[in-house]
Amino acid sequence: MPLLSSSIGAIKPHYDVVVVGSGYGGGIAASRLARAKKRVCVLERGKELLAGDFPDTYAKFSQETQISLPAEALGPEHYGPRTGLYDVRLDEKMNVVVGCGLGGTSLINAGITVRPDARLFDDPRWPVALCNDPALLEEGFRRAEEMLRPEVYPDHLPKPAKLIAIEAAGRAIGEKVSRVPLSIAFESGLSPVGLKEAACRLCGDCVSGCNHSSKRTVATTYLPDAKNHGAEIFTEVSVRRVERRNTHWVVHYELFGAGREAFDSPELFVIADMVILAAGVLGTPEILLRSRAAGLSMSSQVGAHMSANRNVLGVGFNADVTINGIGFGNLPPEGRPPVGPLITAGVDLRDRSPLDEGVVVEEGAVPGPFAHGFVRAMLLAAAAFGSRNHESLTDIVEEMERNLESICEGPYRGATNNTLVLLGIGHDDSPGRLYLDNDRIRVAWPEGREERVAEMNKILERIVRPLGATFVQNPLWSDLTRHSIVTVQPLGGCVMADDASSGAVNHLGQLFAESSGSKVHETLVVLDGSIVPRSTGINPLLTISALAERACMGLAKKLGVEIDYAFTAPSALHFTPRTPGIRFTEVMRGHVSKSIKDDCAKGEEAGKNEESPLTLHLTVIAEDLEHLLADPLHRARVVGTAAAPALSPEPMQVSDGTLSILAIDPADPKAKRLVYGMRLTTRDGAALHLEGIKYIRDDFGFDIWSDATTLFVTLYEGALGGAVAGKGVVRVGAVDFARQLRSMTVTHVEKTEDRARILLRFSEFFGLTLLETYLPFRGGLGSLVPG
Ligand SMILES: Cc1cc2nc3c(=O)[nH]c(=O)nc-3n(C[C@H](O)[C@H](O)[C@H](O)COP(=O)(O)OP(=O)(O)OC[C@H]3O[C@@H](n4cnc5c(N)ncnc54)[C@H](O)[C@@H]3O)c2cc1C
C-alpha cells in the first residue's frame, strides 16, 4: 500500500484549496476539487496508518488511544498521544468516540454504507434549496456509492453465527431483519483508484482498523483518488483556526511530534483561496469557535443542534446459542469459525410512523484487541447490570457452566463466545451544544432525555431474550454516572439551514457570515457530519458523503470549474517505503537591520540599536537519515516561523526550507558549514528569502560552541538573489539548546532500542564531523562513523 502523505517540509505557502480533516467530508472535497484541477492540500491531525499498522493486541490498542476529560476532572485533561487513533471524549452526560488518522473515523468504523429513510428529507430543518433539488442529492448518493461500492454480506460466504442469531431473534419477536450494505471487499481485486483489495477474512476486527486491505475506508478510496489527481496530503498537522486576510484565508496550525510546544513556538500557517473544514463534529466547531474568538464573524448557531443519533449500546451476554462474536486480533485465522464483518445485519424497525419512532438494532462483535479483558469485564457487568429471565434450574446450571468455561478456557469459549453486542440507532431532537472551554471543545447535553434511552434499552432487551441471553446495558447508563451516554455517530454542531438564524451553513456548506440573514463567506465551507441538521436514524456515513458530493458539485459550478469523474490509470500511487528519520526543533534569537546590506555583524549591532529582533523557530526534518548521511550536502527540510517585527508585524511562515548540515565549506576545504535557506511568507502573502550560514572552522581559541550556534543571516526581497532586505545574526541560547536536544524525535521506528540506535548514529555523525574539523586526524570521518 503506497504512502499518501508527504513530509510537512514539502508544504507550499499557498494553495487554491486547503482541506482540514480527512474523513468522508475531507476526502470527498479533496478528491473532487483535485479532479476539478484545483491545487489542493489536505491537513490531518492524525497519523497515516497502513494495513498492518492497526492495533491487534490490547497493548497496541492502548498506545493508540487518547482520552479527553472535562477540565473539572481531577488529574490531566488529556491522556495518551494527541494523534492516537481512537479519540475518546468524556463529558458529563455525553461521551463521544471518533477516529483520528488519515481517513478519519472511517478507519475505525464498521463500513455500513446505507441510505437513510427517504422521509428524512421531508424535515423542514433541511434547507429549501436542498429539498427543491432531489436530483442533485440523488446524484450525491450515486457518486458516493460509486466510490465506496457497498454490498450486503454475500450468500456464498459462510453464514456467521451472530447473523444466524439475530435472524432467529428477529423471527422470534416478529420483526424484520435486514442485511446492511457494507463498504467491504468480499473478493480480491483492484479498486477503481488503483489499489489492491483483499477479500475480507471475516475476522470481525473492522473497528480496531482493517489490517487486511478489505475495508473501503476514505484512506483507500477518496484520498488515493485525490492524490492521483495531484492533491498534497500532510499528517500530524492540527488546525487551530482560520483567519480572513484581504482575498485569502490564513489557516493556522500546530505541528505534532516536532517538540515545538516546549518553545511556545508561534503557530504555523498556510494560505488558501478556499478552505474546506472537514474536521468532524467535534473538530470543525472547535476550529470555528476559536476563529470567532479571534474575530471572524459567523452565525451564533455554530455549536448548536448536535445529535447523538440515539446511539445505545447493549450486550446479550451468555446466550443459549453460539455467537462467535469476538474478533481474531493477532490470532492466526486458520481453523477459527468466521466472526464476519463487525456488523452484517440489524433488526429493522425503521418503517415506524412518525419517522422519529423508527429504530434499527444492529448486531456487532468485540474487536480482537479487547478479547482478553472481555471475560472479566462481562462477568462483572452482568453481575452489576445484567437482567435475565431464567426458564429453569437447568438453564441456570448451563449458564454457570458457560461462565466457568470462559474463565478457564478464555474468551473464545463459553459465556463470552455466546455474547452478542448490539447497537441501537434512532432519532433524537439534536439537543446537544458544543462550546469552547479552556480552548477545547466540550459537549453540553441536556437533562430529560433519559426516557428515550430507556425505551431503546427495552428494545435491545426484547431482542436478546429469545436467545436466552442476559441483557447488559451500557454500564455508563446508571444512576452512579448520571445516565451518561456514548455515541459513535455524532452529527450536527454546524448545521445546514436557510439562514443564519437557524443554522451555521447553507445548503452547500458555506459558512453564514453574520448572525442573521443568508450572506455567506463564499470560500469558507464546512463539509462533514457537523452540517447534518438532524439525526439520520441509521448509520450516517453515506448521508454525510452524499451531502459532501452534492456540495462539491454546487461549489464547482460556482467556481466555474468542472469535476472530471472518469477513473483513469492511477499515476501518483507509488510505493515509498517508510524510512527511519529524525526531527528536531531549533530556536535562534538575535537581531537584524533593514538598513545594513553588506555585513551580518554590523546588521546585528544596528538591529540592536534599532530594537529590531529576529527569532527563528525552525523544525528540521530528515525523513530518511541514511539518505541524509550519504548525501554530500547532508540536506534536511525545514519548516517553522520567523518573527521579525521590523519586516512583518506577525510571524512569517517558513516554507521550501532546507538545511545543509555540515557540508564542506567551498572557501575552505578544512571547514564545514550549516547552510539554511528558506522562503518567508507574511500573512498578507508577501515573500522574502532567508539565507543563513553557521561557519564551523578551527580558528583561534576553542570556539566550537559559538561556531555551532551562531547563524549569519541575509534576507532578500522576494526570492534568493533579490535585493538584500537586511542582515543580522541569530544564536542558539543554552536553555533553547537543552530544549532542542529534548525535542529530538526519531520517526518511523517502532522499537525503543532502534530509536536509540538512530539517535546515536545521528549524534555520532554530528559529533565526529565537529571533531574532525576541530581536532583533525588521519583517516577522516569515514573511518569512524559506524556502518
Ligand atoms: C466505532 C465506530 C463505528 C462506526 N460505524 C459506522 C458505520 O458502520 N457506518 C456509518 O455510517 N457510520 C459509522 N460510524 C460513524 C461514521 O464513521 C462517522 O459518522 C463518519 O466517519 C464521520 O465522518 P466525517 O467526515 O464527519 O468526520 P471524521 O471521519 O471524524 O473526520 C474528521 C477528521 O478530521 C480530523 N481533525 C479533527 N480536528 C482536526 C484539526 N483541528 N486539524 C486537522 N484535522 C482534524 C480528524 O482526525 C479526522 O480525521 C462509526 C463510528 C465509530 C466511532
Coordinates of N, CA, C and O and ligand atoms in Angstrom, one line a residue, residues 19-28 42-47 66 82-87 89 96-114 180-183 206-208 215 218 234 236-241 252-254 256 277-284 286-287 290 309 311 342-343 362 423 425 487-491 527-532 536 538-545 548, ligand 1:
V19 N -7.9 21.7 2.6 CA -9.0 20.8 3.2 C -8.5 20.5 4.6 O -7.4 19.9 4.8
V20 N -9.3 20.7 5.6 CA -8.9 20.4 7.0 C -9.6 19.2 7.5 O -10.9 19.2 7.6
G21 N -8.9 18.1 7.7 CA -9.5 16.8 8.1 C -9.6 15.9 6.9 O -9.8 16.4 5.8
S22 N -9.6 14.6 7.2 CA -9.6 13.7 6.1 C -10.5 12.5 6.2 O -10.2 11.4 5.8
G23 N -11.7 12.8 6.9 CA -12.7 11.8 6.9 C -13.5 11.8 5.6 O -13.0 12.3 4.5
Y24 N -14.8 11.4 5.6 CA -15.6 11.4 4.4 C -15.7 12.8 3.8 O -15.4 12.9 2.6
G25 N -16.0 13.8 4.6 CA -16.2 15.1 4.0 C -14.9 15.6 3.4 O -14.9 16.1 2.3
G26 N -13.8 15.4 4.2 CA -12.5 15.9 3.7 C -12.0 15.2 2.5 O -11.5 15.8 1.5
G27 N -12.1 13.9 2.5 CA -11.7 13.0 1.4 C -12.4 13.4 0.1 O -11.8 13.5 -0.9
I28 N -13.7 13.5 0.3 CA -14.5 13.8 -0.9 C -14.2 15.2 -1.5 O -13.9 15.4 -2.7
V42 N -4.3 18.8 1.9 CA -5.1 18.2 3.0 C -4.3 18.3 4.2 O -3.1 17.8 4.2
L43 N -4.9 18.8 5.3 CA -4.2 18.8 6.6 C -4.9 17.9 7.6 O -6.1 18.2 7.9
E44 N -4.3 16.9 8.1 CA -4.9 16.0 9.0 C -4.1 15.9 10.3 O -2.9 15.7 10.3
R45 N -4.9 15.9 11.4 CA -4.1 15.9 12.7 C -3.6 14.6 13.1 O -2.6 14.5 13.8
G46 N -4.2 13.5 12.6 CA -3.7 12.1 13.0 C -2.6 11.7 12.1 O -2.1 12.4 11.2
K47 N -2.2 10.4 12.3 CA -1.1 9.8 11.5 C -1.6 9.1 10.3 O -2.8 8.8 10.3
Q66 N -6.5 8.0 22.9 CA -6.3 9.2 23.6 C -7.7 9.5 24.2 O -8.8 9.3 23.6
R82 N -1.7 12.7 21.3 CA -2.7 13.6 20.6 C -3.0 13.1 19.2 O -4.0 13.5 18.6
T83 N -2.2 12.2 18.7 CA -2.5 11.6 17.4 C -3.1 10.2 17.5 O -3.1 9.5 16.5
G84 N -3.4 9.8 18.7 CA -4.0 8.4 18.9 C -5.2 8.2 18.1 O -6.1 9.0 18.0
L85 N -5.3 7.0 17.5 CA -6.3 6.6 16.5 C -7.7 6.7 17.1 O -8.7 7.1 16.5
Y86 N -7.8 6.2 18.4 CA -9.2 6.1 19.0 C -9.3 7.4 19.9 O -8.6 7.5 20.9
D87 N -10.1 8.3 19.5 CA -10.2 9.6 20.2 C -11.5 9.6 21.0 O -12.6 9.6 20.5
R89 N -13.8 11.2 23.9 CA -14.1 12.4 24.7 C -15.1 12.1 25.7 O -16.3 11.8 25.4
V96 N -18.2 10.8 23.5 CA -18.2 10.6 22.0 C -16.9 9.9 21.7 O -15.8 10.2 22.2
V97 N -17.0 9.0 20.7 CA -15.8 8.3 20.2 C -15.7 8.6 18.7 O -16.6 8.5 17.9
V98 N -14.5 9.2 18.3 CA -14.3 9.4 16.9 C -12.9 8.9 16.5 O -12.1 8.6 17.4
G99 N -12.6 8.9 15.3 CA -11.3 8.4 14.8 C -10.4 9.6 14.5 O -10.8 10.7 14.3
C100 N -9.1 9.3 14.7 CA -8.0 10.3 14.4 C -6.9 9.7 13.6 O -6.2 8.8 14.1
G101 N -6.9 10.1 12.4 CA -5.9 9.4 11.5 C -6.2 9.8 10.1 O -7.3 10.4 9.8
L102 N -5.3 9.5 9.1 CA -5.6 9.8 7.7 C -6.7 8.9 7.2 O -6.5 7.7 7.1
G103 N -7.9 9.5 7.0 CA -9.1 8.7 6.7 C -10.1 8.9 7.8 O -11.3 8.4 7.6
G104 N -9.8 9.6 8.9 CA -10.8 9.9 9.9 C -11.4 8.7 10.5 O -10.8 7.7 10.7
T105 N -12.7 8.9 10.9 CA -13.4 7.8 11.6 C -13.6 6.6 10.7 O -13.9 5.5 11.2
S106 N -13.5 6.8 9.4 CA -13.7 5.6 8.5 C -12.7 4.5 8.9 O -12.9 3.3 8.6
L107 N -11.5 4.9 9.5 CA -10.5 3.9 9.8 C -11.0 2.9 10.9 O -10.6 1.8 10.9
I108 N -12.0 3.4 11.7 CA -12.4 2.6 12.9 C -13.9 2.4 12.8 O -14.5 2.1 13.8
N109 N -14.5 2.6 11.7 CA -16.0 2.3 11.6 C -16.2 0.9 11.1 O -15.3 0.2 10.7
A110 N -17.5 0.6 11.0 CA -17.9 -0.8 10.6 C -18.2 -0.9 9.1 O -18.5 -1.9 8.6
G111 N -18.1 0.3 8.5 CA -18.2 0.3 7.0 C -19.7 0.2 6.5 O -19.9 -0.1 5.3
I112 N -20.7 0.3 7.4 CA -22.1 0.2 6.9 C -22.4 1.5 6.1 O -22.2 2.6 6.6
T113 N -22.8 1.3 4.9 CA -22.9 2.4 3.9 C -24.4 2.3 3.4 O -24.6 1.7 2.4
V114 N -25.2 3.0 4.1 CA -26.7 2.7 3.9 C -27.4 4.1 3.7 O -27.0 5.1 4.3
V180 N -27.2 -5.3 6.1 CA -26.8 -3.9 5.8 C -25.7 -3.8 4.7 O -24.8 -4.7 4.7
P181 N -25.8 -2.8 3.8 CA -24.7 -2.7 2.8 C -23.4 -2.3 3.4 O -23.4 -1.4 4.3
L182 N -22.3 -2.9 3.0 CA -21.0 -2.7 3.6 C -20.0 -2.2 2.6 O -19.9 -2.8 1.5
S183 N -19.2 -1.3 3.0 CA -18.0 -0.9 2.1 C -16.9 -1.8 2.4 O -15.9 -1.4 3.0
C206 N -13.2 -5.0 12.2 CA -13.3 -3.7 11.4 C -13.0 -2.5 12.2 O -12.4 -1.5 11.7
V207 N -13.5 -2.5 13.5 CA -13.5 -1.2 14.2 C -12.1 -1.0 14.9 O -11.9 0.1 15.4
S208 N -11.3 -2.0 15.0 CA -10.0 -1.7 15.6 C -9.1 -1.3 14.4 O -8.0 -0.8 14.6
K215 N -11.4 -3.4 4.0 CA -12.4 -2.3 4.3 C -12.2 -1.1 3.4 O -11.0 -0.7 3.3
V218 N -11.9 5.9 3.8 CA -11.6 7.1 3.0 C -10.1 7.0 2.5 O -9.7 7.5 1.4
F234 N -0.8 16.1 4.2 CA 0.1 16.2 5.3 C -0.6 15.8 6.6 O -1.7 16.1 6.8
E236 N -0.3 14.8 11.0 CA 0.1 15.3 12.3 C 0.2 16.8 12.3 O 1.1 17.4 12.8
V237 N -0.8 17.4 11.6 CA -1.0 18.8 11.5 C -2.3 19.2 12.1 O -3.3 18.8 11.5
S238 N -2.4 19.9 13.2 CA -3.7 20.2 13.8 C -4.0 21.6 13.5 O -3.3 22.5 14.0
V239 N -5.1 21.8 12.8 CA -5.5 23.2 12.5 C -6.2 23.8 13.7 O -7.0 23.2 14.4
R240 N -5.8 25.1 14.0 CA -6.3 25.7 15.2 C -7.4 26.7 14.8 O -8.4 26.8 15.5
R241 N -7.2 27.5 13.8 CA -8.3 28.5 13.4 C -8.0 29.0 12.0 O -6.9 28.7 11.5
H252 N -4.2 28.6 10.4 CA -3.2 28.4 11.4 C -3.2 27.0 11.9 O -4.2 26.4 12.2
Y253 N -2.0 26.5 12.0 CA -1.9 25.1 12.5 C -0.7 24.9 13.5 O 0.2 25.7 13.5
E254 N -0.8 23.8 14.2 CA 0.3 23.4 15.0 C 0.8 22.0 14.5 O 0.0 21.2 14.0
F256 N 2.3 18.4 15.2 CA 2.6 17.4 16.3 C 3.9 16.7 16.1 O 4.3 16.5 15.0
L277 N -13.5 23.0 5.7 CA -13.4 22.5 7.1 C -14.1 21.2 7.1 O -15.4 21.1 6.9
A278 N -13.4 20.1 7.4 CA -14.0 18.8 7.4 C -13.4 18.0 8.6 O -12.9 16.9 8.5
A279 N -13.3 18.7 9.7 CA -12.6 18.1 10.9 C -13.6 17.3 11.8 O -13.2 17.0 12.9
G280 N -14.8 17.1 11.3 CA -15.7 16.3 12.1 C -16.6 17.1 13.0 O -16.4 18.3 13.2
V281 N -17.5 16.4 13.7 CA -18.5 17.1 14.6 C -17.8 17.8 15.7 O -18.3 18.8 16.2
L282 N -16.7 17.3 16.2 CA -16.0 17.9 17.3 C -15.0 18.9 16.8 O -14.8 20.0 17.3
G283 N -14.3 18.5 15.7 CA -13.2 19.3 15.2 C -13.6 20.6 14.6 O -13.0 21.7 14.8
T284 N -14.6 20.5 13.7 CA -15.0 21.7 12.9 C -15.5 22.9 13.8 O -15.0 24.0 13.7
E286 N -14.9 23.3 16.9 CA -13.7 23.8 17.7 C -12.9 24.8 16.9 O -12.6 25.9 17.4
I287 N -12.6 24.5 15.6 CA -11.8 25.5 14.8 C -12.6 26.8 14.6 O -12.1 27.9 14.7
R290 N -12.9 28.9 17.8 CA -11.6 29.6 18.1 C -11.5 30.8 17.1 O -11.0 31.9 17.4
N309 N -27.6 10.7 17.4 CA -28.2 9.7 16.5 C -28.8 8.5 17.4 O -28.8 7.4 17.0
N311 N -27.8 6.8 19.7 CA -27.0 5.5 19.8 C -27.1 4.9 21.2 O -26.9 5.7 22.2
L342 N -17.7 -6.8 11.2 CA -18.2 -6.4 12.5 C -19.7 -6.4 12.6 O -20.3 -6.9 13.6
I343 N -20.3 -5.8 11.6 CA -21.8 -5.8 11.6 C -22.3 -6.4 10.2 O -21.7 -6.0 9.2
E362 N -28.5 -3.1 15.4 CA -27.5 -3.9 14.6 C -26.7 -4.8 15.5 O -26.4 -4.5 16.7
L423 N -26.0 -2.6 18.8 CA -26.0 -1.1 18.7 C -27.4 -0.6 18.3 O -27.8 -1.0 17.1
I425 N -29.8 2.4 17.0 CA -29.7 3.7 16.4 C -31.1 4.2 16.1 O -32.0 3.5 15.7
T487 N -21.9 8.0 22.2 CA -22.3 8.0 20.8 C -21.0 7.8 19.9 O -20.0 8.3 20.2
V488 N -21.2 7.0 18.9 CA -20.1 6.8 17.9 C -20.5 7.5 16.6 O -19.8 7.5 15.6
Q489 N -21.7 8.1 16.6 CA -22.2 8.7 15.4 C -22.7 10.1 15.7 O -23.9 10.5 15.4
P490 N -21.8 11.0 16.2 CA -22.3 12.4 16.5 C -22.6 13.1 15.1 O -21.9 12.8 14.2
L491 N -23.6 13.9 15.2 CA -23.9 14.7 14.0 C -24.3 16.1 14.4 O -24.6 16.4 15.6
L527 N -17.8 20.7 5.3 CA -18.3 19.5 4.7 C -18.0 18.3 5.6 O -16.9 17.7 5.3
D528 N -18.8 18.0 6.5 CA -18.6 16.8 7.3 C -19.9 16.5 8.1 O -20.9 17.2 7.8
G529 N -19.8 15.6 9.0 CA -21.0 15.2 9.8 C -21.6 16.4 10.5 O -22.8 16.4 10.9
S530 N -20.9 17.5 10.8 CA -21.4 18.6 11.5 C -22.5 19.4 10.8 O -23.3 20.1 11.4
I531 N -22.6 19.2 9.5 CA -23.6 20.0 8.8 C -25.0 19.3 8.7 O -26.0 19.9 8.3
V532 N -25.0 18.1 9.2 CA -26.3 17.3 9.1 C -27.2 17.9 10.2 O -27.0 17.8 11.4
T536 N -30.0 10.9 11.6 CA -30.4 10.2 10.4 C -31.1 8.9 10.8 O -31.8 8.3 9.9
I538 N -30.0 6.1 11.2 CA -29.3 5.0 10.6 C -27.8 5.4 10.5 O -27.5 6.6 10.6
N539 N -27.0 4.5 10.3 CA -25.5 4.8 10.2 C -25.3 5.9 9.2 O -25.8 5.8 8.0
P540 N -24.6 7.0 9.6 CA -24.7 8.2 8.8 C -23.7 8.4 7.7 O -23.8 9.4 7.0
L541 N -22.7 7.5 7.5 CA -21.6 7.9 6.6 C -22.1 8.2 5.2 O -21.5 9.1 4.5
L542 N -23.1 7.4 4.7 CA -23.5 7.6 3.3 C -24.2 9.0 3.2 O -24.0 9.7 2.2
T543 N -25.0 9.4 4.2 CA -25.6 10.7 4.1 C -24.6 11.8 4.1 O -24.7 12.7 3.3
I544 N -23.6 11.7 5.0 CA -22.5 12.7 5.1 C -21.9 12.8 3.7 O -21.6 13.9 3.2
S545 N -21.6 11.6 3.2 CA -20.8 11.6 1.9 C -21.7 12.2 0.8 O -21.2 12.9 -0.1
A548 N -21.7 15.9 1.0 CA -20.4 16.4 0.6 C -20.3 16.4 -1.0 O -19.8 17.3 -1.6
Ligands
LIG1 C1 -16.6 2.6 16.1 C2 -17.4 3.3 15.1 C3 -18.1 2.6 14.2 C4 -18.9 3.3 13.2 N1 -19.5 2.6 12.2 C5 -20.2 3.2 11.3 C6 -20.8 2.5 10.2 O1 -20.6 1.3 10.1 N2 -21.5 3.2 9.3 C7 -21.7 4.6 9.4 O2 -22.4 5.1 8.5 N3 -21.1 5.2 10.4 C8 -20.4 4.6 11.3 N4 -19.7 5.4 12.2 C9 -19.8 6.8 12.2 C10 -19.1 7.4 10.9 O3 -17.8 6.7 10.7 C11 -18.8 8.9 11.1 O4 -20.1 9.5 11.2 C12 -18.1 9.5 9.9 O5 -16.9 8.8 9.7 C13 -17.9 10.9 10.1 O6 -17.3 11.5 9.0 P1 -16.8 13.0 9.0 O7 -16.2 13.3 7.7 O8 -17.9 13.8 9.5 O9 -15.6 13.1 10.1 P2 -14.4 12.2 10.5 O10 -14.4 10.9 9.8 O11 -14.5 12.1 12.0 O12 -13.2 13.0 10.1 C14 -12.7 14.2 10.7 C15 -11.2 14.2 10.5 O13 -10.8 15.5 10.9 C16 -9.6 15.3 11.7 N5 -9.4 16.5 12.5 C17 -10.2 16.8 13.6 N6 -9.7 18.0 14.1 C18 -8.7 18.4 13.3 C19 -7.9 19.6 13.3 N7 -8.0 20.5 14.2 N8 -7.0 19.7 12.3 C20 -6.8 18.7 11.4 N9 -7.6 17.6 11.3 C21 -8.6 17.5 12.3 C22 -9.8 14.1 12.5 O14 -8.6 13.5 13.0 C23 -10.5 13.2 11.4 O15 -9.5 12.5 10.7 C24 -18.9 4.7 13.2 C25 -18.2 5.4 14.1 C26 -17.4 4.8 15.0 C27 -16.6 5.5 16.0

